[in-house]
Amino acid sequence: MTTPYAGRIVIVGGGTAGWLTAGIIAAYYRTQDAGGLSVTLVESPNVPIIGVGEGTWPTMRRTLQQMGIAEADFLVACDASFKQGSKFIDWTTSDRQSGDVYYHPFVAPAGFGTTDVASIWAAGPQALPFGDAVSFQPAICEAGLAPKAITTPEYAGVANYGYHLDAGKFAGFLRDHCVGSLGVHHIRADVTAVEAGPDGDIAQLQLDGHAAVTGDLFVDCTGFAAVLIGKHFGVPFKSVQDQLFIDSALAIQLPYNSPSDAIASATLSTAHPAGWIWDIGLPTRRGVGCLYASAFVSSAGALAELSAYVGSQGPPLNDGDVRQLSIVAGHRETFWVGNCVAVGLAAGFVEPLEASSIIMTELAAQMIAGQFPARREAMAIVAKSFNGLFLKRWRAVVDFLKLHYLLSRRTEPFWVTNRQSETVSDTLAERLELWRDRSAAIGDFAAADDIFTAASYQYILHGMGHAVDPPPWAAHRLDGSAAAALFRDVTAMRLAMPQRLPTNRDLLARIKAYGLQKV
Amino acid sequence: MDRFVALDFDRHKALRVRTDGWRAAPGGMVGITPLEFRSVVAHYPIFLRKDAETGWFEAGALLGFEPDENLFVDGDRWDAGYIPLNSRRGPFALAPSATNTGHNTILIDPSDPRVGEDSGEILYLEGGRPSDYLESVVTVFKDLVDGGAAGLAYTAKLAALDLIESVRVDVQFADRTSTNLHGLYAIKSEALDRLSGDHLAELRDSGFLEWIYLQRSSLDRVPGLIARRDRRSLARLQTSR
């Protein structure tokens, strides 16, 4: 006998993860039309949104477009700007005079997939930094230029881009769209009890001042509280603090000195003796934060680092403006148990070095939507593949972040300890062994598991001066002439782009005034 | 625009403007208003393009395949039964008045080759009243302002209803040269066919539906434009032999 279809999805938690998951699933199934699959989001009226993620990957363009959102509406409502990658300062040697700056741009290296440009560059004279040799994007970021023009259609780019955004505004914007256009049911109430059925599945949630809500799949987006996956199911949290030492943050919002100040088109990441400082430019403010490992520096020391950073570039810092956050780097051992799946901070969190938080939420919600089991019997099969895939993805995130520390030559205890072999995963150690003789290659990665591709690894490896010592028999493949035309094209693009692209600030102002066309 | 100065009787009473100097008129694509569509459609293909400042769509008539090419100018003659308003504005331009808020003022480019003191139409009569010619220029600008507002409403509605598509115009000429035009847009016919009754009625009542069909049928003028270019190339070839 076949059991009935089971299409009631209940999401608990109304932050970025909750509303993003609701929107992705609701848009995928056109929940606003009659048809059966329902999405309900239960949001506590009392729990504030953490809003840690303020940087997205380029994938967010497609995510928003599929939800039926106009890009201009999103940009204006979420105080968003264009992100074209990350700029790392002082990560390798902390000697800024020697130019310790490199980019991890969103545009893949020229010829990526057809020519091993990275190995060729590494074996060549290295006349230009790797990022500049293989991509025009670092130069346009340096110039404060936007990745597109006012005549470029919405969601299309001259250069690949994601966003910087105000996470609090983003959650509210998604909520309005989910409820107003996508047919998501919204319940504002605290969960008072989680009631399990005889099979151990969650049967319903008791709510404060509201009728209980029943469902077939419950998505835990309750953040660090992990009300369902942690408190109810008791799934252990796997700390990765043996690999990533950052455990604290001091965050602050800063106004621009002048309304005409450039809006940075990359996330700025500046290393300090016991961590690093993020700097994200939105149209109306900057978000700056000092991440640190409390085993290596006191909170007073971290505040001094933050003050020194801000002091050199902005108005004076008031202690009251600084928000202190604790970070427990790690993830669940399993993410999907019975009829409950954890997404967002409830699933895992690492320091925001490569904007992994929002992308992991997008990937989880896309998999839930795309593989949503129509009947309860099928759920265990999807859960098994979800758990396997996301465990690999979280490990891949940890490895990629660790790479940034491993390649550093800084000498402070935090950095030296970061390079000790017992703090590095076997996978990463093995890959670095491979990359002593050649650069990272597409074949080193499994597309679905490794959310960071060989392109990203190449930018970090060669941005941080990783040496490659190819065997003599590779010489004919590393002949620079094979890539000469590619390098010339990049140079031509780098010279042409400033005539084609406005500044970030100019374009964002135009979009606010005139919108963006769909075609 | 730096060369343009506000037209002023005292400063410009001696000036004359040649009205047959079409070579100085801009070629390529010239902006038109939907109020001109009925006249334009008999002679020129109508495309949309984006305004570089706003990204908004505006209609234009194609006069040639190069930025400065005007295949309708033959010596001092404009070889078509209708000349777009923007081609008839001569050495003049319009700008918001500095002294009279909400009004516009006419500017002139004294360095334009059509401007002189020896030949052409006078601008002012004795005593400072505008000449018939200047009155006609004022009428051109008045029509451009009225039509421009209609044009913005028209293209905004087209965009809102998703009726615009990007088109690639690849042209082969008889002399085996070819060109392709970028940044052009046209009516998306299949979207028009799928339009709901309510939307169709809305377009009909606003008068936009007629403009849509005029604009769409104007694309039949592309072969004629290619033929003009081929005749010109052939003539040049024969002269050079």
XYZ file of C-alpha atoms in Angstrom, chain A residues 250-255 288 303 306 310 315-324:
20
model
C 34.054 42.411 17.881
C 31.721 43.944 15.318
C 30.951 47.578 14.584
C 29.079 49.610 11.993
C 30.814 52.690 10.666
C 29.474 55.614 8.660
C 33.839 46.151 10.260
C 39.647 45.969 20.605
C 40.066 47.083 15.769
C 39.391 51.961 12.213
C 35.996 58.309 12.736
C 36.947 57.448 16.361
C 35.581 54.277 17.942
C 33.203 54.298 20.921
C 33.270 51.148 23.065
C 29.475 51.145 23.286
C 29.163 50.722 19.532
C 31.069 47.446 19.522
C 29.104 44.198 19.594
C 30.891 41.155 21.008
